[in-house]
């Protein structure tokens, strides 16, 4: 027992391991430096922050000499207290960019997007040799892009869109050989594209759209084989589509619309197999669409409208199973619409203003994803097929200016998502079908210039979402139904119908959103003579010109707030023209 005090007992293995870990942790704590106090912003750089905040009329927490990086707003620092990033997008900054900002030489990211900054991009930015990301979009910066930008060789992303920058794109931009993203759209840049841009071999996205850039697309850009987005829309570029596009195998989006490009769409376009968007609309392109377009199986959008293309829409387009948008409007194309019905993912089909004849095929139902269908201003004949009822996602249906005939299918009532329907200027000759009054979401309905007969049904008042209704130049008879006054959202109602009789229902005075009500002389409260009624804030004003002449009478009524300011209209005030009351601003009369 006496020896027990000096005995030692072995510890369990688990306790031995814990003791070893604790000892190791203690040694590690002894070896590590003591925790550093949060880095203080370098005094010189803090002074720059103070100057910037004052220039922009803002105060930010921690932007002061002696401020700590960890608590300063919208900046990041390195261990030495040097500012490495500024993120001030959408912070309400107003003023110019101080030149002193160019002395923050450790900056790698600068984001001043979406403010109200004006003036030039400081040439002092040449000192930002470490800057990789620069975003100055959506401001009001002006003058030219400085040549000093060529010294910012670490830049990988440069965003200058939506400013007021002018002058030429500087050739010095070709020195930014690390650049991957270049966004210059929606400025006032002019002259030609510098060939030095061909040095930007790492470039993946090039956006120059909506400037005043002119000339041809230079061959030097053929070296930019890493491009996946190329947008030069909305400029004054001319000449043919460049041959080198065939080597852009990574290109997914090509926007060259709204330029002055000419010539044909080359067959080699089929080599750009990665293309998802092809937008060449609003140019001077001629010839036929190439059959090779069917090889672009990744295409989702095709915009070729407003060119001078002719011939038939190639049947190979039916192979583009991913296609969701096809706009070929305002050309001289013909088509077999059956060729397009395999496009089950199509959301928008816009073929208006072409030379398409024949009938709308019953297979139209196979375009079950369609939301917008516009085949207006063509030479279509026959009837609207009943299978159109299968297009249950349709929100816009435009079939106007064709030669379509009755009957209008009752299946139209199944198109419950329709907001816009325009069938004017066809050959429909029947009573207004009940299908029209069941389109509860319709906001715009244009049925004029047809041969519809019968009366205006009172059930039309169920179209509570309607803001525009035109039944003009039809053969509808009878009176204007009183129930129409229930259509409280209507702002424009056109009833130029000679076969209507009676008077305008007094209850229409309660339609406070009605701005324009045009009726034929036989349906006016103003007596004989030509009269158009304009409704402002529930008060009807009549323009009555006897014998269809240009001499106008005094306005019938005026709201009390305008009574003292109105003055009569005479042939002297509107010689050779018709004048109407311009009541909304109470400024008397306006000549039209």
Coordinates of C-alpha atoms in Angstrom, one line a residue:
X1 CA 0.0 0.0 0.0
X2 CA 2.9 2.3 0.7
X3 CA 4.1 2.1 -2.8
X4 CA 0.8 2.9 -4.3
X5 CA 1.5 6.7 -4.3
X6 CA 4.4 6.2 -6.7
X7 CA 2.7 3.8 -9.0
X8 CA 1.6 4.9 -12.5
X9 CA -1.3 3.3 -14.4
X10 CA -1.4 3.2 -18.2
X11 CA -4.1 5.5 -19.8
X12 CA -6.7 4.1 -22.2
X13 CA -5.7 4.4 -25.9
X14 CA -8.5 7.0 -26.5
X15 CA -7.2 9.3 -23.7
X16 CA -3.6 9.0 -24.9
X17 CA -4.7 10.2 -28.3
X18 CA -6.5 13.1 -26.9
X19 CA -3.5 14.1 -24.9
X20 CA -1.2 13.9 -27.9
X21 CA -3.7 16.1 -30.0
X22 CA -3.9 18.7 -27.2
X23 CA -0.1 18.8 -27.0
X24 CA 0.2 19.3 -30.7
X25 CA -2.4 22.1 -30.7
X26 CA -0.5 23.9 -28.0
X27 CA 2.8 23.7 -29.9
X28 CA 0.9 25.0 -33.0
X29 CA -0.5 27.9 -31.1
X30 CA 3.0 28.8 -29.8
X31 CA 4.4 28.7 -33.4
X32 CA 1.7 30.8 -35.0
X33 CA 1.9 34.6 -35.0
X34 CA -0.5 36.3 -32.7
X35 CA -3.8 37.4 -34.4
X36 CA -3.3 40.6 -36.4
X37 CA -5.5 43.6 -35.9
X38 CA -7.7 44.2 -38.9
X39 CA -5.7 45.8 -41.7
X40 CA -6.1 49.6 -41.9
X41 CA -6.7 51.2 -45.3
X42 CA -3.4 52.6 -46.6
X43 CA -3.5 56.4 -45.8
X44 CA -2.8 57.5 -49.3
X45 CA -5.5 55.2 -50.7
X46 CA -7.9 56.2 -48.0
X47 CA -7.5 59.8 -49.1
X48 CA -8.4 58.8 -52.7
X49 CA -11.6 57.2 -51.3
X50 CA -12.5 60.4 -49.5
X51 CA -12.0 62.3 -52.7
X52 CA -14.1 59.9 -54.7
X53 CA -17.0 60.0 -52.2
X54 CA -16.9 63.8 -52.2
X55 CA -16.9 63.9 -56.0
X56 CA -20.0 61.6 -56.1
X57 CA -21.9 63.4 -53.3
X58 CA -22.0 60.3 -51.1
X59 CA -20.6 59.1 -47.8
X60 CA -19.6 55.4 -47.2
X61 CA -18.8 53.8 -43.9
X62 CA -15.1 53.4 -43.4
X63 CA -14.0 55.7 -46.3
X64 CA -11.6 57.8 -44.2
X65 CA -8.0 58.0 -43.3
X66 CA -7.6 55.5 -40.5
X67 CA -10.5 53.4 -41.6
X68 CA -10.3 49.6 -41.4
X69 CA -10.7 47.4 -44.5
X70 CA -13.0 45.0 -42.7
X71 CA -15.7 47.6 -41.9
X72 CA -15.4 49.8 -45.0
X73 CA -18.3 49.6 -47.4
X74 CA -18.1 48.3 -51.0
X75 CA -14.3 47.8 -51.1
X76 CA -11.9 44.9 -50.5
X77 CA -8.3 45.2 -49.5
X78 CA -5.2 43.1 -49.3
X79 CA -3.1 42.5 -46.2
X80 CA -1.2 45.7 -46.7
X81 CA -4.4 47.8 -46.7
X82 CA -4.3 48.4 -50.5
X83 CA -7.7 48.5 -52.2
X84 CA -8.1 45.6 -54.5
X85 CA -11.8 45.9 -55.4
X86 CA -14.6 48.5 -55.5
X87 CA -18.2 47.4 -56.1
X88 CA -20.4 50.5 -56.4
X89 CA -22.9 49.5 -59.0
X90 CA -26.3 51.1 -58.6
X91 CA -25.3 53.3 -55.6
X92 CA -26.6 56.6 -56.9
X93 CA -23.3 58.1 -57.7
X94 CA -23.5 61.5 -59.5
X95 CA -20.5 63.3 -61.0
X96 CA -17.3 62.6 -62.9
X97 CA -14.8 59.9 -62.2
X98 CA -11.8 61.5 -60.3
X99 CA -8.4 61.0 -61.9
X100 CA -7.1 60.0 -58.5
X101 CA -8.9 56.7 -58.9
X102 CA -6.1 55.7 -61.3
X103 CA -3.6 55.7 -58.4
X104 CA -5.3 52.7 -56.7
X105 CA -2.8 50.5 -58.5
X106 CA -3.7 47.3 -56.7
X107 CA -7.3 47.3 -58.0
X108 CA -8.2 44.1 -59.8
X109 CA -12.0 44.8 -60.1
X110 CA -13.8 48.1 -60.4
X111 CA -17.6 48.2 -60.8
X112 CA -19.3 51.6 -61.2
X113 CA -22.2 50.4 -63.3
X114 CA -25.6 51.8 -63.3
X115 CA -25.0 55.2 -61.8
X116 CA -25.2 58.8 -63.1
X117 CA -21.5 59.4 -63.9
X118 CA -20.5 61.7 -66.7
X119 CA -17.5 63.2 -68.3
X120 CA -14.5 61.2 -69.8
X121 CA -13.0 58.0 -68.8
X122 CA -9.8 59.3 -67.0
X123 CA -6.6 58.7 -68.9
X124 CA -5.1 58.0 -65.4
X125 CA -6.7 54.6 -65.6
X126 CA -3.5 53.6 -67.5
X127 CA -2.1 53.2 -64.0
X128 CA -4.4 50.3 -63.2
X129 CA -2.1 47.7 -64.6
X130 CA -3.6 44.9 -62.4
X131 CA -7.2 45.6 -63.2
X132 CA -8.9 42.6 -64.7
X133 CA -12.5 43.6 -64.5
X134 CA -13.9 47.1 -65.4
X135 CA -17.6 47.8 -65.6
X136 CA -18.7 51.4 -66.4
X137 CA -22.0 50.5 -68.1
X138 CA -25.2 52.5 -67.9
X139 CA -23.8 55.9 -67.1
X140 CA -23.5 59.1 -69.1
X141 CA -19.8 59.0 -69.8
X142 CA -18.8 60.9 -72.9
X143 CA -15.9 61.9 -75.1
X144 CA -13.7 59.1 -76.6
X145 CA -12.3 55.9 -75.2
X146 CA -8.7 57.0 -74.2
X147 CA -5.7 55.5 -75.9
X148 CA -4.3 55.0 -72.4
X149 CA -6.5 52.0 -72.1
X150 CA -3.8 50.1 -74.0
X151 CA -1.7 50.0 -70.8
X152 CA -4.4 48.1 -68.8
X153 CA -3.1 44.8 -70.1
X154 CA -4.5 42.6 -67.4
X155 CA -8.1 43.4 -68.5
X156 CA -10.2 40.3 -69.2
X157 CA -13.6 42.0 -69.0
X158 CA -14.4 45.5 -70.3
X159 CA -17.9 46.8 -70.1
X160 CA -18.6 50.3 -71.4
X161 CA -22.1 49.9 -72.9
X162 CA -25.0 52.4 -72.6
X163 CA -23.0 55.5 -72.3
X164 CA -22.4 58.5 -74.6
X165 CA -18.9 57.6 -75.8
X166 CA -18.1 59.0 -79.2
X167 CA -15.3 58.9 -81.8
X168 CA -13.6 55.9 -83.2
X169 CA -12.9 52.6 -81.4
X170 CA -9.2 53.2 -80.6
X171 CA -6.7 50.9 -82.4
X172 CA -4.9 50.8 -79.0
X173 CA -7.6 48.4 -77.8
X174 CA -5.8 45.7 -79.7
X175 CA -3.1 45.7 -77.0
X176 CA -5.5 44.2 -74.5
X177 CA -4.6 40.6 -75.5
X178 CA -6.0 39.0 -72.4
X179 CA -9.5 40.4 -73.1
X180 CA -12.3 37.9 -73.1
X181 CA -15.4 40.1 -72.8
X182 CA -15.7 43.4 -74.7
X183 CA -19.0 45.3 -74.4
X184 CA -19.3 48.7 -76.3
X185 CA -23.0 48.8 -77.4
X186 CA -25.4 51.8 -77.2
X187 CA -22.9 54.5 -77.5
X188 CA -22.0 57.0 -80.3
X189 CA -18.9 55.3 -81.6
X190 CA -18.3 55.9 -85.2
X191 CA -15.9 55.2 -88.1
X192 CA -14.7 51.7 -88.9
X193 CA -13.8 48.7 -86.9
X194 CA -10.0 48.8 -86.3
X195 CA -8.1 45.9 -87.7
X196 CA -6.1 45.8 -84.4
X197 CA -9.1 44.1 -82.8
X198 CA -7.9 41.0 -84.6
X199 CA -5.2 40.8 -81.9
X200 CA -7.8 39.9 -79.2
X201 CA -7.3 36.2 -79.7
X202 CA -8.8 35.3 -76.3
X203 CA -12.0 37.2 -77.0
X204 CA -15.2 35.3 -76.4
X205 CA -17.9 38.0 -76.5
X206 CA -17.8 41.1 -78.8
X207 CA -20.7 43.5 -78.6
X208 CA -20.6 46.7 -80.7
X209 CA -24.3 47.0 -81.4
X210 CA -26.3 50.2 -81.8
X211 CA -23.5 52.6 -82.5
X212 CA -22.6 54.5 -85.7
X213 CA -19.9 52.2 -86.8
X214 CA -19.5 52.1 -90.6
X215 CA -17.5 50.3 -93.3
X216 CA -17.1 46.6 -93.8
X217 CA -16.4 43.9 -91.3
X218 CA -12.6 43.6 -91.5
X219 CA -11.0 40.3 -92.4
X220 CA -8.7 40.7 -89.4
X221 CA -11.5 39.5 -87.2
X222 CA -11.1 36.1 -88.7
X223 CA -8.5 35.4 -86.0
X224 CA -11.1 35.6 -83.3
X225 CA -11.9 31.9 -83.4
X226 CA -12.8 31.7 -79.7
X227 CA -15.9 34.0 -80.2
X228 CA -19.2 32.6 -79.0
X229 CA -21.1 35.9 -79.0
X230 CA -20.8 38.4 -81.9
X231 CA -23.2 41.4 -82.0
X232 CA -22.8 44.4 -84.3
X233 CA -26.4 45.1 -84.8
X234 CA -27.8 48.6 -85.3
X235 CA -24.8 50.2 -87.1
X236 CA -24.0 51.2 -90.7
X237 CA -21.9 48.2 -91.7
X238 CA -22.0 47.3 -95.4
X239 CA -20.8 44.7 -97.8
X240 CA -21.4 41.0 -97.8
X241 CA -21.4 38.6 -94.9
X242 CA -17.7 37.7 -94.3
X243 CA -16.4 34.3 -95.5
X244 CA -14.5 33.8 -92.3
X245 CA -17.7 33.2 -90.3
X246 CA -17.4 29.6 -91.4
X247 CA -14.4 29.2 -89.1
X248 CA -16.2 30.4 -86.0
X249 CA -17.2 26.9 -84.9
X250 CA -17.8 28.1 -81.3
X251 CA -20.1 30.9 -82.3
X252 CA -23.5 30.6 -80.6
X253 CA -25.0 34.0 -81.2
X254 CA -24.7 36.2 -84.3
X255 CA -26.4 39.5 -84.4
X256 CA -25.8 41.6 -87.5
X257 CA -29.3 42.9 -87.9
X258 CA -30.2 46.6 -88.7
X259 CA -27.2 47.4 -90.9
X260 CA -26.6 47.9 -94.6
X261 CA -25.4 44.4 -95.4
X262 CA -26.0 43.2 -98.9
X263 CA -25.6 40.1 -101.1
X264 CA -27.0 36.7 -100.3
X265 CA -26.9 34.5 -97.2
X266 CA -24.0 32.2 -98.1
X267 CA -24.4 28.4 -98.0
X268 CA -21.4 28.2 -95.6
X269 CA -23.6 29.5 -92.8
X270 CA -24.4 25.8 -92.3
X271 CA -20.9 25.3 -91.0
X272 CA -21.6 27.4 -87.9
X273 CA -23.0 24.3 -86.2
X274 CA -23.0 25.8 -82.7
X275 CA -25.3 28.7 -83.7
X276 CA -28.3 29.2 -81.4
X277 CA -29.2 32.7 -82.6
X278 CA -29.0 34.0 -86.2
X279 CA -30.2 37.6 -86.5
X280 CA -29.7 39.2 -90.0
X281 CA -32.9 41.2 -90.1
X282 CA -33.4 44.7 -91.4
X283 CA -30.6 44.6 -94.0
X284 CA -30.4 44.5 -97.9
X285 CA -29.9 40.8 -98.2
X286 CA -31.1 39.3 -101.4
X287 CA -31.4 35.8 -103.0
X288 CA -32.9 32.7 -101.5
X289 CA -32.5 31.2 -98.1
X290 CA -29.9 28.4 -98.3
X291 CA -31.0 24.8 -97.7
X292 CA -27.9 24.4 -95.5
X293 CA -29.6 26.4 -92.8
X294 CA -31.2 23.1 -91.9
X295 CA -27.8 21.9 -90.6
X296 CA -27.9 24.4 -87.7
X297 CA -29.7 22.0 -85.4
X298 CA -28.9 24.1 -82.3
X299 CA -30.7 27.1 -83.6
X300 CA -33.3 28.6 -81.3
X301 CA -34.0 31.9 -83.0
X302 CA -33.9 33.0 -86.6
X303 CA -34.5 36.7 -87.5
X304 CA -34.4 37.5 -91.2
X305 CA -37.3 40.0 -91.5
X306 CA -37.2 43.1 -93.6
X307 CA -34.7 42.0 -96.3
X308 CA -35.3 41.4 -100.0
X309 CA -35.2 37.6 -99.8
X310 CA -37.3 35.6 -102.3
X311 CA -38.0 32.1 -103.3
X312 CA -39.4 29.4 -101.0
X313 CA -38.7 29.0 -97.3
X314 CA -36.4 25.9 -97.4
X315 CA -38.1 22.7 -96.2
X316 CA -35.0 21.9 -94.2
X317 CA -36.1 24.4 -91.6
X318 CA -38.4 21.7 -90.4
X319 CA -35.4 19.9 -89.1
X320 CA -34.6 22.6 -86.5
X321 CA -36.3 20.9 -83.6
X322 CA -34.9 23.4 -81.0
X323 CA -36.2 26.4 -82.9
X324 CA -38.5 28.6 -80.8
X325 CA -38.6 31.8 -82.8
X326 CA -38.9 32.2 -86.6
X327 CA -39.3 35.7 -88.0
X328 CA -39.1 36.0 -91.8
X329 CA -41.6 38.9 -92.2
X330 CA -41.4 41.6 -94.9
X331 CA -39.6 39.7 -97.6
X332 CA -41.0 38.2 -100.8
X333 CA -40.9 34.6 -99.7
X334 CA -43.3 31.8 -100.6
X335 CA -43.8 28.7 -98.4
X336 CA -45.5 25.4 -97.9
X337 CA -46.7 26.0 -94.4
X338 CA -46.8 22.2 -93.9
X339 CA -43.0 22.2 -93.9
X340 CA -43.0 24.2 -90.7
X341 CA -45.4 22.1 -88.6
X342 CA -42.7 19.7 -87.2
X343 CA -41.4 22.7 -85.2
X344 CA -43.1 21.7 -82.0
X345 CA -41.0 24.1 -79.8
X346 CA -41.9 27.1 -81.9
X347 CA -43.2 30.0 -79.7
X348 CA -43.2 32.7 -82.4
X349 CA -43.9 32.4 -86.1
X350 CA -43.9 35.7 -88.0
X351 CA -44.3 35.5 -91.7
X352 CA -46.3 38.7 -92.5
X353 CA -45.6 40.7 -95.6
X354 CA -44.6 37.9 -97.9
X355 CA -46.1 36.2 -100.9
X356 CA -47.4 33.1 -99.2
X357 CA -50.5 31.6 -100.9
X358 CA -52.7 28.6 -100.4
X359 CA -54.6 27.8 -97.2
X360 CA -53.6 27.5 -93.5
X361 CA -53.0 23.7 -93.1
X362 CA -54.9 21.6 -90.6
X363 CA -51.5 20.5 -89.3
X364 CA -51.1 23.9 -87.7
X365 CA -52.2 22.2 -84.5
X366 CA -48.8 20.5 -84.3
X367 CA -47.3 23.9 -83.4
X368 CA -48.7 23.3 -79.9
X369 CA -46.1 25.6 -78.2
X370 CA -47.0 28.6 -80.3
X371 CA -47.8 31.9 -78.6
X372 CA -47.5 34.4 -81.5
X373 CA -48.8 33.6 -85.0
X374 CA -48.5 36.3 -87.6
X375 CA -49.2 35.4 -91.3
X376 CA -50.8 38.7 -92.1
X377 CA -50.5 40.6 -95.3
X378 CA -50.1 37.5 -97.5
X379 CA -52.3 35.8 -100.1
X380 CA -53.9 33.1 -98.0
X381 CA -57.3 31.8 -99.0
X382 CA -59.8 29.4 -97.7
X383 CA -60.9 29.1 -94.1
X384 CA -59.2 29.2 -90.7
X385 CA -59.0 25.4 -89.9
X386 CA -60.8 24.2 -86.8
X387 CA -57.6 22.6 -85.6
X388 CA -56.3 26.0 -84.6
X389 CA -58.1 25.3 -81.4
X390 CA -55.2 23.2 -80.4
X391 CA -52.9 26.2 -80.0
X392 CA -54.0 26.7 -76.4
X393 CA -50.9 28.9 -75.6
X394 CA -51.6 31.4 -78.3
X395 CA -51.6 35.0 -77.1
X396 CA -51.4 36.9 -80.4
X397 CA -53.2 35.9 -83.6
X398 CA -52.7 38.1 -86.7
X399 CA -54.3 37.0 -89.9
X400 CA -55.2 40.3 -91.4
X401 CA -55.0 41.4 -95.0
X402 CA -55.5 38.0 -96.6
X403 CA -58.4 36.5 -98.4
X404 CA -59.7 34.3 -95.7
X405 CA -63.4 33.4 -95.7
X406 CA -66.2 32.2 -93.5
X407 CA -66.9 30.4 -91.4
X408 CA -64.8 31.5 -88.5
X409 CA -64.3 28.3 -86.5
X410 CA -66.0 28.1 -83.1
X411 CA -62.8 26.5 -81.9
X412 CA -61.3 30.0 -81.5
X413 CA -63.2 30.1 -78.2
X414 CA -60.7 27.5 -76.9
X415 CA -57.9 30.0 -77.3
X416 CA -58.4 31.3 -73.8
X417 CA -54.9 32.9 -73.5
X418 CA -55.5 35.2 -76.5
X419 CA -54.8 38.9 -75.8
X420 CA -54.6 40.1 -79.4
X421 CA -56.7 39.0 -82.4
X422 CA -56.5 40.9 -85.7
X423 CA -58.5 39.5 -88.6
X424 CA -59.3 42.8 -90.4
X425 CA -59.4 43.1 -94.2
X426 CA -60.4 39.6 -95.1
X427 CA -63.6 38.2 -96.6
X428 CA -65.5 37.0 -93.6
X429 CA -69.3 37.2 -94.2
X430 CA -71.4 36.0 -91.3
X431 CA -72.8 37.2 -88.0
X432 CA -70.2 37.9 -85.4
X433 CA -69.4 34.4 -84.1
X434 CA -70.0 33.8 -80.4
X435 CA -66.3 32.7 -80.2
X436 CA -65.2 36.3 -80.2
X437 CA -67.2 37.1 -77.1
X438 CA -65.6 34.2 -75.2
X439 CA -62.1 35.6 -75.4
X440 CA -62.1 36.9 -71.8
X441 CA -58.4 37.9 -71.8
X442 CA -58.5 39.7 -75.1
X443 CA -57.1 43.3 -74.9
X444 CA -57.0 44.1 -78.6
X445 CA -59.6 43.0 -81.2
X446 CA -59.6 44.2 -84.8
X447 CA -62.3 42.8 -87.0
X448 CA -63.0 45.7 -89.3
X449 CA -63.0 45.7 -93.2
X450 CA -64.9 42.4 -93.4
X451 CA -68.5 41.6 -94.4
X452 CA -69.8 40.7 -91.0
X453 CA -73.6 41.0 -90.8
X454 CA -76.2 41.0 -88.0
X455 CA -76.0 43.2 -85.0
X456 CA -73.4 44.0 -82.4
X457 CA -74.2 41.4 -79.7
X458 CA -74.8 42.6 -76.2
X459 CA -72.6 39.7 -75.0
X460 CA -69.6 41.6 -76.3
X461 CA -69.7 43.5 -73.0
X462 CA -68.3 40.3 -71.4
X463 CA -64.9 41.3 -72.9
X464 CA -63.9 43.1 -69.7
X465 CA -60.2 43.2 -70.5
X466 CA -60.6 44.8 -74.0
X467 CA -58.9 48.2 -74.5
X468 CA -59.2 48.4 -78.3
X469 CA -62.2 47.3 -80.5
X470 CA -62.6 48.0 -84.2
X471 CA -65.7 46.8 -86.0
X472 CA -65.5 49.5 -88.7
X473 CA -66.4 49.1 -92.4
X474 CA -68.5 46.0 -91.8
X475 CA -72.3 45.5 -92.4
X476 CA -73.3 45.2 -88.8
X477 CA -76.8 46.8 -88.4
X478 CA -79.1 47.9 -85.6
X479 CA -78.1 50.1 -82.7
X480 CA -75.0 50.3 -80.4
X481 CA -76.0 48.0 -77.5
X482 CA -76.3 49.8 -74.1
X483 CA -74.3 46.9 -72.6
X484 CA -71.1 48.2 -74.3
X485 CA -70.8 50.8 -71.6
X486 CA -69.8 48.0 -69.2
X487 CA -66.5 47.7 -71.0
X488 CA -64.8 50.0 -68.7
X489 CA -61.2 49.4 -69.9
X490 CA -62.0 50.4 -73.5
X491 CA -59.9 53.3 -74.6
X492 CA -60.5 53.1 -78.4
X493 CA -63.8 52.1 -80.0
X494 CA -64.1 52.3 -83.8
X495 CA -67.6 51.9 -85.2
X496 CA -67.4 53.5 -88.7
X497 CA -70.4 51.4 -89.8
X498 CA -72.9 53.0 -92.2
X499 CA -75.6 50.4 -91.4
X500 CA -75.8 51.3 -87.7
X501 CA -78.8 53.4 -86.6
X502 CA -80.0 55.1 -83.5
X503 CA -78.0 57.2 -81.2
X504 CA -75.0 56.7 -79.0
X505 CA -76.2 55.3 -75.6
X506 CA -76.0 57.9 -72.9
X507 CA -74.6 55.3 -70.5
X508 CA -71.4 55.5 -72.5
X509 CA -70.6 58.7 -70.7
X510 CA -69.6 56.6 -67.8
X511 CA -66.7 55.0 -69.7
X512 CA -64.0 57.1 -68.2
X513 CA -61.1 55.3 -70.0
X514 CA -62.6 55.9 -73.4
X515 CA -60.4 58.3 -75.3
X516 CA -61.5 57.8 -78.9
X517 CA -65.0 56.9 -80.1
X518 CA -65.5 57.1 -83.8
X519 CA -68.9 56.4 -85.3
X520 CA -70.6 56.9 -88.7
X521 CA -72.9 60.0 -89.3
X522 CA -76.0 57.9 -89.0
X523 CA -75.3 57.1 -85.4
X524 CA -74.5 60.4 -83.7
X525 CA -76.4 62.6 -81.2
X526 CA -75.3 65.7 -83.2
X527 CA -77.8 65.6 -86.0
X528 CA -77.2 65.5 -89.7
X529 CA -73.8 65.8 -91.3
X530 CA -70.6 64.0 -91.0
X531 CA -69.6 63.6 -87.3
X532 CA -66.9 61.9 -85.4
X533 CA -67.2 61.7 -81.7
X534 CA -64.2 61.9 -79.4
X535 CA -64.7 61.0 -75.8
X536 CA -62.5 62.6 -73.1
X537 CA -63.1 61.8 -69.4
X538 CA -66.6 60.8 -70.0
X539 CA -67.7 63.9 -71.9
X540 CA -68.6 63.5 -75.6
X541 CA -67.5 66.1 -78.1
X542 CA -68.9 66.2 -81.6
X543 CA -67.3 67.4 -84.8
X544 CA -70.1 68.2 -87.3
X545 CA -69.2 69.4 -90.7
X546 CA -72.2 70.0 -93.0
X547 CA -72.1 68.6 -96.5
X548 CA -68.8 66.9 -95.8
X549 CA -66.9 70.2 -96.1
X550 CA -64.0 71.6 -94.1
X551 CA -66.0 74.2 -92.2
X552 CA -66.3 73.1 -88.6
X553 CA -69.0 74.1 -86.1
X554 CA -68.5 75.1 -82.5
X555 CA -67.8 72.3 -80.1
X556 CA -70.9 70.9 -78.5
X557 CA -69.8 70.7 -74.8
X558 CA -66.7 71.2 -72.8
X559 CA -65.8 70.1 -69.3
X560 CA -66.2 72.9 -66.7
X561 CA -62.4 73.1 -66.1
X562 CA -62.0 74.0 -69.8
X563 CA -65.1 76.2 -70.3
X564 CA -63.3 79.5 -70.0
X565 CA -60.3 78.5 -72.2
X566 CA -62.1 77.0 -75.2
X567 CA -62.7 78.9 -78.3
X568 CA -64.7 78.2 -81.4
X569 CA -63.2 76.5 -84.4
X570 CA -63.5 78.0 -87.8
X571 CA -62.4 77.5 -91.4
X572 CA -60.0 80.4 -90.8
X573 CA -58.3 78.7 -87.9
X574 CA -57.9 75.5 -89.9
X575 CA -57.9 76.4 -93.6
X576 CA -58.4 73.4 -95.8
X577 CA -58.3 71.0 -92.9
X578 CA -60.6 69.8 -90.1
X579 CA -60.1 70.9 -86.6
X580 CA -61.0 69.0 -83.4
X581 CA -61.2 70.0 -79.8
X582 CA -58.0 69.5 -77.9
X583 CA -59.6 69.3 -74.5
X584 CA -57.1 67.4 -72.4
X585 CA -54.7 70.3 -72.2
X586 CA -57.5 72.9 -72.4
X587 CA -55.7 74.7 -75.2
X588 CA -58.6 75.1 -77.5
X589 CA -58.4 73.4 -80.8
X590 CA -55.9 71.5 -82.9
X591 CA -55.8 71.2 -86.7
X592 CA -55.5 67.8 -88.3

